[in-house]
Amino acid sequence: MRLAGDGNHLTMWLWITGIICVIVAVRVIYRRQSGVCTSKKSLDGKTAIVTGSSAGIGKETARDLARRGARVILACRNVQKAQKVADDIIGTTGNGQVFVKQLDTSDLASVRKFAKQIIDTEKELHILVNNAGIAAPSVKTLTTDGLEMTMATNHFGHFLLTNMLLDLLKKSAPSRVVNVSSQGHNCCNNLVVDDLNYEKRPYPSIFASYGQTKLANILFTVELAERMKGTGVTTNSLHPGVVNTEIVLKTDKKIIGHVVGFLFKLMAKDEALGAQTTIHLAVSEDVENISGEYFADCKIAKRSEQAKDRGLAKKLWEMSEMAVSLTQEDLHYAGK
């Protein structure tokens, strides 16, 4: 005799099996459609900086550049963690020219100190990958400079760093600036450039706050490309894809972070695959004359209408100069 419970158990197992099949299918299809950098370009004699390279996409970007023979500087907040990564990269690539320097992009004093060290010690800089980033906290948090933490880490710090290194990048041309953004820039429906630190507006959701910084990355790229015309310095931004990295676990919304992290682990790109578009923009011959564009899966991608706005990009640049208190010494380093 068949019990009613047997039918319920069968239904449950069929339901679970169906979910697993969907997850596996999404994972396989998504990864197979992901862009891969096919360039075999050697970077012997080249120098590269990768911010936030102690984990995730930044780590795998640094590893690839080192494998190509570049002198690679890991610019990271946690130097102990970064040194372990550097040792691992040296071991897996055989390239001993991998170094660690302290950089906290949320701290303008740290950015200035790091930039000055680079200017004083490096004769050339061919690749600058602005990769460091954080997920937005659930409540407004300020840095020691009085800036909103997510915007400071993801945009303001890189804005100041790039400006201070522009002269070195120009002298080393052809050179490239790669800004890691996100499709999350679509979460920002209205970038209020005169209130980037939420002094006039209430602090929004974590998605809108993060999206604002990622939109800023793209607009910074747009304006930088315009200012660098004719210098040999190109710049592009990118969406790395949905990637299983530490960033989703570092939100202060622990339950959300772990749930999203679990789903990412099941379906998202791994770190090496997630780094491919960054690597493509840093090395590929196919983009050597392209500047100011937004990429995903190693191809030019669609971006929001705001992200195309040249006027908004210029206003953001001007407000960013004020926010980081760009000094005459900074401008001197930038060759202006």
CSV table of C-alpha atoms in Angstrom, one decimal:
chain,number,residue,atom,x,y,z
A,1,MET,CA,0.0,0.0,0.0
A,2,ARG,CA,1.3,3.4,-0.9
A,3,LEU,CA,1.3,6.1,1.7
A,4,ALA,CA,0.4,9.7,1.0
A,5,GLY,CA,3.7,10.8,2.4
A,6,ASP,CA,5.6,9.0,-0.3
A,7,GLY,CA,4.0,11.3,-2.9
A,8,ASN,CA,5.0,14.4,-0.9
A,9,HIS,CA,8.6,13.2,-0.6
A,10,LEU,CA,8.8,12.5,-4.3
A,11,THR,CA,7.4,15.9,-5.1
A,12,MET,CA,9.9,17.5,-2.8
A,13,TRP,CA,12.8,15.6,-4.3
A,14,LEU,CA,11.7,16.5,-7.8
A,15,TRP,CA,11.5,20.1,-6.8
A,16,ILE,CA,15.0,20.1,-5.3
A,17,THR,CA,16.4,18.2,-8.3
A,18,GLY,CA,14.8,20.8,-10.6
A,19,ILE,CA,16.4,23.7,-8.7
A,20,ILE,CA,19.8,22.0,-8.8
A,21,CYS,CA,19.4,21.5,-12.6
A,22,VAL,CA,18.6,25.2,-13.1
A,23,ILE,CA,21.5,26.3,-11.0
A,24,VAL,CA,23.9,24.0,-12.9
A,25,ALA,CA,22.5,25.2,-16.2
A,26,VAL,CA,22.9,28.8,-15.3
A,27,ARG,CA,26.4,28.3,-14.1
A,28,VAL,CA,27.5,26.4,-17.2
A,29,ILE,CA,25.8,28.8,-19.7
A,30,TYR,CA,27.0,32.0,-17.9
A,31,ARG,CA,30.6,30.8,-17.6
A,32,ARG,CA,30.7,29.6,-21.2
A,33,GLN,CA,29.4,33.0,-22.5
A,34,SER,CA,31.9,34.9,-20.4
A,35,GLY,CA,34.6,36.8,-22.3
A,36,VAL,CA,38.2,35.7,-22.0
A,37,CYS,CA,41.4,37.7,-22.8
A,38,THR,CA,43.1,36.0,-25.7
A,39,SER,CA,46.0,38.4,-26.0
A,40,LYS,CA,49.5,36.7,-25.6
A,41,LYS,CA,51.2,40.1,-25.2
A,42,SER,CA,54.4,40.1,-23.1
A,43,LEU,CA,54.9,42.8,-20.5
A,44,ASP,CA,58.6,42.4,-20.1
A,45,GLY,CA,60.0,45.8,-18.9
A,46,LYS,CA,56.6,47.2,-18.1
A,47,THR,CA,55.4,48.4,-14.6
A,48,ALA,CA,51.9,47.9,-13.4
A,49,ILE,CA,50.0,48.9,-10.2
A,50,VAL,CA,46.8,47.0,-9.1
A,51,THR,CA,44.9,48.5,-6.2
A,52,GLY,CA,43.0,46.1,-3.9
A,53,SER,CA,45.0,43.2,-5.2
A,54,SER,CA,45.2,41.1,-2.0
A,55,ALA,CA,42.1,39.1,-3.0
A,56,GLY,CA,39.5,38.5,-5.7
A,57,ILE,CA,39.7,40.1,-9.2
A,58,GLY,CA,42.7,42.3,-8.2
A,59,LYS,CA,44.7,39.3,-7.1
A,60,GLU,CA,44.1,37.4,-10.3
A,61,THR,CA,44.8,40.5,-12.4
A,62,ALA,CA,48.1,41.0,-10.7
A,63,ARG,CA,48.9,37.3,-11.2
A,64,ASP,CA,48.3,37.5,-14.9
A,65,LEU,CA,50.3,40.7,-15.4
A,66,ALA,CA,53.2,39.0,-13.4
A,67,ARG,CA,52.9,35.9,-15.6
A,68,ARG,CA,53.4,38.2,-18.6
A,69,GLY,CA,56.7,39.5,-17.1
A,70,ALA,CA,55.5,42.8,-15.7
A,71,ARG,CA,56.9,44.5,-12.6
A,72,VAL,CA,53.8,44.4,-10.5
A,73,ILE,CA,53.0,46.5,-7.4
A,74,LEU,CA,50.2,45.3,-5.2
A,75,ALA,CA,48.7,48.5,-3.6
A,76,CYS,CA,46.7,47.2,-0.7
A,77,ARG,CA,45.4,48.3,2.7
A,78,ASN,CA,46.4,45.1,4.5
A,79,VAL,CA,50.1,44.7,3.7
A,80,GLN,CA,50.4,41.4,5.6
A,81,LYS,CA,47.7,39.7,3.6
A,82,ALA,CA,49.0,41.3,0.4
A,83,GLN,CA,52.5,40.0,1.0
A,84,LYS,CA,51.2,36.4,1.3
A,85,VAL,CA,49.5,37.0,-2.1
A,86,ALA,CA,52.7,38.4,-3.6
A,87,ASP,CA,54.6,35.4,-2.4
A,88,ASP,CA,52.0,33.1,-3.9
A,89,ILE,CA,52.2,35.0,-7.3
A,90,ILE,CA,56.0,34.8,-7.3
A,91,GLY,CA,55.8,31.1,-6.7
A,92,THR,CA,53.2,30.4,-9.4
A,93,THR,CA,54.6,32.7,-12.1
A,94,GLY,CA,58.4,32.6,-11.4
A,95,ASN,CA,58.4,36.4,-11.6
A,96,GLY,CA,60.3,37.9,-8.6
A,97,GLN,CA,59.3,41.4,-9.5
A,98,VAL,CA,56.1,41.5,-7.4
A,99,PHE,CA,56.0,44.0,-4.6
A,100,VAL,CA,53.6,45.2,-1.9
A,101,LYS,CA,53.0,48.8,-0.9
A,102,GLN,CA,50.4,50.1,1.6
A,103,LEU,CA,47.4,52.0,0.1
A,104,ASP,CA,44.1,52.7,1.7
A,105,THR,CA,41.9,54.4,-1.0
A,106,SER,CA,39.5,55.6,1.7
A,107,ASP,CA,42.2,57.7,3.3
A,108,LEU,CA,43.5,60.6,1.3
A,109,ALA,CA,46.7,60.9,3.3
A,110,SER,CA,47.4,57.3,2.5
A,111,VAL,CA,46.8,57.9,-1.2
A,112,ARG,CA,49.1,60.9,-1.2
A,113,LYS,CA,51.8,59.0,0.6
A,114,PHE,CA,51.6,56.1,-1.8
A,115,ALA,CA,51.6,58.2,-4.9
A,116,LYS,CA,54.6,60.2,-3.7
A,117,GLN,CA,56.5,56.9,-3.1
A,118,ILE,CA,55.7,55.7,-6.6
A,119,ILE,CA,56.8,59.0,-8.1
A,120,ASP,CA,60.0,59.0,-6.1
A,121,THR,CA,61.0,55.4,-6.8
A,122,GLU,CA,59.5,54.3,-10.1
A,123,LYS,CA,60.9,55.6,-13.4
A,124,GLU,CA,57.9,54.3,-15.5
A,125,LEU,CA,54.3,53.3,-15.0
A,126,HIS,CA,52.5,51.7,-17.9
A,127,ILE,CA,49.4,50.2,-16.3
A,128,LEU,CA,47.3,51.5,-13.5
A,129,VAL,CA,44.4,49.3,-12.5
A,130,ASN,CA,42.0,51.0,-10.1
A,131,ASN,CA,40.3,47.9,-8.7
A,132,ALA,CA,40.0,48.4,-4.9
A,133,GLY,CA,36.4,48.6,-3.8
A,134,ILE,CA,33.9,47.9,-1.0
A,135,ALA,CA,30.3,47.1,-0.7
A,136,ALA,CA,28.2,49.9,0.8
A,137,PRO,CA,27.4,49.8,4.5
A,138,SER,CA,23.8,49.8,5.5
A,139,VAL,CA,24.2,53.2,7.4
A,140,LYS,CA,26.1,56.3,6.4
A,141,THR,CA,29.7,56.0,7.4
A,142,LEU,CA,32.3,58.8,7.2
A,143,THR,CA,36.1,58.5,6.7
A,144,THR,CA,38.6,60.5,8.6
A,145,ASP,CA,38.4,63.0,5.8
A,146,GLY,CA,34.7,63.4,6.3
A,147,LEU,CA,33.8,61.7,3.1
A,148,GLU,CA,31.2,59.0,2.7
A,149,MET,CA,33.1,55.7,3.0
A,150,THR,CA,31.9,53.9,-0.1
A,151,MET,CA,32.4,56.9,-2.4
A,152,ALA,CA,35.8,57.6,-0.8
A,153,THR,CA,37.0,54.0,-1.3
A,154,ASN,CA,35.6,53.3,-4.7
A,155,HIS,CA,36.0,56.7,-6.4
A,156,PHE,CA,37.6,59.6,-4.6
A,157,GLY,CA,40.7,57.7,-3.6
A,158,HIS,CA,41.3,56.5,-7.2
A,159,PHE,CA,40.5,59.9,-8.6
A,160,LEU,CA,43.2,61.5,-6.4
A,161,LEU,CA,45.7,58.6,-7.1
A,162,THR,CA,45.3,58.8,-10.9
A,163,ASN,CA,45.7,62.5,-10.9
A,164,MET,CA,48.9,62.3,-8.9
A,165,LEU,CA,50.3,59.6,-11.2
A,166,LEU,CA,49.3,61.2,-14.6
A,167,ASP,CA,52.6,62.8,-15.2
A,168,LEU,CA,54.4,59.4,-14.8
A,169,LEU,CA,51.8,57.7,-17.0
A,170,LYS,CA,52.3,60.3,-19.7
A,171,LYS,CA,56.1,59.9,-19.6
A,172,SER,CA,55.7,56.2,-19.9
A,173,ALA,CA,53.2,56.3,-22.8
A,174,PRO,CA,51.7,54.4,-24.3
A,175,SER,CA,50.1,53.6,-21.0
A,176,ARG,CA,46.6,52.6,-19.7
A,177,VAL,CA,44.3,53.4,-16.8
A,178,VAL,CA,41.7,50.7,-16.1
A,179,ASN,CA,38.8,51.5,-13.8
A,180,VAL,CA,36.8,48.6,-12.4
A,181,SER,CA,33.1,49.6,-12.3
A,182,SER,CA,30.0,47.4,-12.3
A,183,GLN,CA,26.6,46.9,-14.0
A,184,GLY,CA,25.5,48.1,-10.5
A,185,HIS,CA,25.9,51.7,-11.8
A,186,ASN,CA,22.3,51.3,-13.1
A,187,CYS,CA,21.2,51.3,-9.4
A,188,CYS,CA,21.9,55.0,-9.3
A,189,ASN,CA,19.0,56.8,-11.0
A,190,ASN,CA,20.1,60.3,-10.3
A,191,LEU,CA,23.7,61.3,-9.6
A,192,VAL,CA,23.6,64.4,-7.5
A,193,VAL,CA,27.1,65.7,-8.0
A,194,ASP,CA,26.9,68.5,-5.4
A,195,ASP,CA,25.8,66.0,-2.7
A,196,LEU,CA,28.1,63.0,-3.2
A,197,ASN,CA,28.5,62.5,0.6
A,198,TYR,CA,24.8,62.6,1.4
A,199,GLU,CA,24.9,65.8,3.4
A,200,LYS,CA,21.6,67.1,1.9
A,201,ARG,CA,19.9,63.9,1.1
A,202,PRO,CA,19.1,60.9,3.3
A,203,TYR,CA,21.5,58.0,2.9
A,204,PRO,CA,19.9,55.5,0.4
A,205,SER,CA,19.8,51.8,0.2
A,206,ILE,CA,23.1,49.9,0.0
A,207,PHE,CA,22.5,49.2,-3.7
A,208,ALA,CA,21.9,52.9,-4.6
A,209,SER,CA,25.0,54.0,-2.6
A,210,TYR,CA,27.2,51.4,-4.2
A,211,GLY,CA,25.7,52.2,-7.6
A,212,GLN,CA,26.6,55.9,-7.2
A,213,THR,CA,30.2,55.0,-6.8
A,214,LYS,CA,30.2,52.6,-9.8
A,215,LEU,CA,28.6,55.3,-12.0
A,216,ALA,CA,31.3,57.7,-10.8
A,217,ASN,CA,33.9,55.2,-12.0
A,218,ILE,CA,32.5,55.3,-15.5
A,219,LEU,CA,32.0,59.1,-15.6
A,220,PHE,CA,35.6,59.5,-14.3
A,221,THR,CA,36.8,57.4,-17.2
A,222,VAL,CA,34.8,59.5,-19.7
A,223,GLU,CA,36.3,62.8,-18.5
A,224,LEU,CA,39.8,61.4,-18.1
A,225,ALA,CA,39.7,60.0,-21.7
A,226,GLU,CA,38.8,63.5,-22.9
A,227,ARG,CA,41.6,65.2,-20.9
A,228,MET,CA,44.2,62.6,-22.0
A,229,LYS,CA,43.6,62.9,-25.8
A,230,GLY,CA,46.9,63.1,-27.6
A,231,THR,CA,49.0,62.1,-24.6
A,232,GLY,CA,49.3,58.3,-25.3
A,233,VAL,CA,47.4,57.6,-22.1
A,234,THR,CA,44.1,55.6,-22.6
A,235,THR,CA,41.5,54.7,-20.1
A,236,ASN,CA,38.5,52.4,-20.0
A,237,SER,CA,36.1,51.1,-17.4
A,238,LEU,CA,34.4,47.7,-17.1
A,239,HIS,CA,31.9,45.4,-15.5
A,240,PRO,CA,33.7,42.2,-14.4
A,241,GLY,CA,30.5,40.2,-14.3
A,242,VAL,CA,28.9,38.4,-11.4
A,243,VAL,CA,31.9,37.2,-9.6
A,244,ASN,CA,32.4,35.1,-6.5
A,245,THR,CA,34.7,37.3,-4.4
A,246,GLU,CA,35.0,38.4,-0.8
A,247,ILE,CA,33.3,41.7,-1.4
A,248,VAL,CA,29.7,40.3,-1.0
A,249,LEU,CA,30.7,38.9,2.4
A,250,LYS,CA,32.0,42.2,3.7
A,251,THR,CA,28.7,44.0,3.8
A,252,ASP,CA,27.4,44.7,7.3
A,253,LYS,CA,24.2,43.0,6.3
A,254,LYS,CA,25.6,39.6,7.3
A,255,ILE,CA,22.5,37.5,6.4
A,256,ILE,CA,22.2,39.1,3.0
A,257,GLY,CA,26.0,38.8,2.4
A,258,HIS,CA,26.0,35.1,3.2
A,259,VAL,CA,22.9,34.3,1.1
A,260,VAL,CA,24.3,36.3,-1.9
A,261,GLY,CA,27.7,34.8,-1.3
A,262,PHE,CA,26.2,31.3,-1.4
A,263,LEU,CA,24.4,32.0,-4.6
A,264,PHE,CA,27.5,33.6,-6.2
A,265,LYS,CA,29.5,30.5,-5.2
A,266,LEU,CA,27.0,28.3,-7.0
A,267,MET,CA,26.5,30.3,-10.2
A,268,ALA,CA,28.9,33.2,-10.6
A,269,LYS,CA,32.3,33.4,-12.3
A,270,ASP,CA,35.4,32.5,-10.3
A,271,GLU,CA,38.0,35.1,-9.6
A,272,ALA,CA,40.2,34.2,-12.5
A,273,LEU,CA,37.3,34.4,-15.0
A,274,GLY,CA,36.1,37.6,-13.4
A,275,ALA,CA,39.5,39.2,-14.0
A,276,GLN,CA,39.4,38.6,-17.7
A,277,THR,CA,38.0,41.9,-18.9
A,278,THR,CA,40.3,43.9,-16.6
A,279,ILE,CA,43.3,42.0,-18.1
A,280,HIS,CA,41.9,42.5,-21.6
A,281,LEU,CA,41.8,46.3,-21.1
A,282,ALA,CA,45.3,46.3,-19.5
A,283,VAL,CA,47.1,44.3,-22.2
A,284,SER,CA,45.2,43.6,-25.4
A,285,GLU,CA,46.3,45.0,-28.7
A,286,ASP,CA,42.7,45.2,-29.7
A,287,VAL,CA,42.0,48.2,-27.3
A,288,GLU,CA,45.3,50.1,-27.7
A,289,ASN,CA,43.5,53.0,-29.5
A,290,ILE,CA,40.2,52.8,-27.6
A,291,SER,CA,39.6,55.2,-24.7
A,292,GLY,CA,36.6,56.3,-22.7
A,293,GLU,CA,34.5,53.2,-23.2
A,294,TYR,CA,32.8,50.8,-20.9
A,295,PHE,CA,33.4,47.0,-21.4
A,296,ALA,CA,31.9,43.7,-20.2
A,297,ASP,CA,33.1,40.2,-21.2
A,298,CYS,CA,36.0,41.8,-23.2
A,299,LYS,CA,33.6,43.8,-25.4
A,300,ILE,CA,32.2,47.3,-25.4
A,301,ALA,CA,28.9,47.1,-23.5
A,302,LYS,CA,25.8,49.0,-23.0
A,303,ARG,CA,25.7,51.6,-20.2
A,304,SER,CA,23.1,53.8,-18.7
A,305,GLU,CA,22.2,57.2,-20.2
A,306,GLN,CA,23.7,58.9,-17.2
A,307,ALA,CA,27.0,57.1,-17.8
A,308,LYS,CA,27.3,58.6,-21.2
A,309,ASP,CA,26.6,62.2,-20.1
A,310,ARG,CA,29.7,64.3,-20.8
A,311,GLY,CA,28.4,67.3,-19.0
A,312,LEU,CA,27.8,65.2,-15.9
A,313,ALA,CA,31.2,63.7,-16.2
A,314,LYS,CA,32.8,67.1,-16.2
A,315,LYS,CA,30.8,68.3,-13.2
A,316,LEU,CA,31.7,65.1,-11.3
A,317,TRP,CA,35.4,65.8,-12.0
A,318,GLU,CA,35.1,69.3,-10.7
A,319,MET,CA,33.3,68.2,-7.5
A,320,SER,CA,35.8,65.4,-7.0
A,321,GLU,CA,38.7,67.9,-7.2
A,322,MET,CA,37.0,69.9,-4.3
A,323,ALA,CA,36.2,66.7,-2.3
A,324,VAL,CA,39.8,65.5,-2.3
A,325,SER,CA,41.2,69.0,-1.9
A,326,LEU,CA,43.5,68.7,-4.9
A,327,THR,CA,46.5,70.8,-4.0
A,328,GLN,CA,49.1,72.6,-6.1
A,329,GLU,CA,51.6,69.8,-5.0
A,330,ASP,CA,49.1,67.2,-6.4
A,331,LEU,CA,48.8,69.2,-9.6
A,332,HIS,CA,52.5,69.4,-9.9
A,333,TYR,CA,52.8,65.6,-9.6
A,334,ALA,CA,50.1,65.4,-12.3
A,335,GLY,CA,52.2,67.5,-14.6
A,336,LYS,CA,49.6,70.3,-14.8
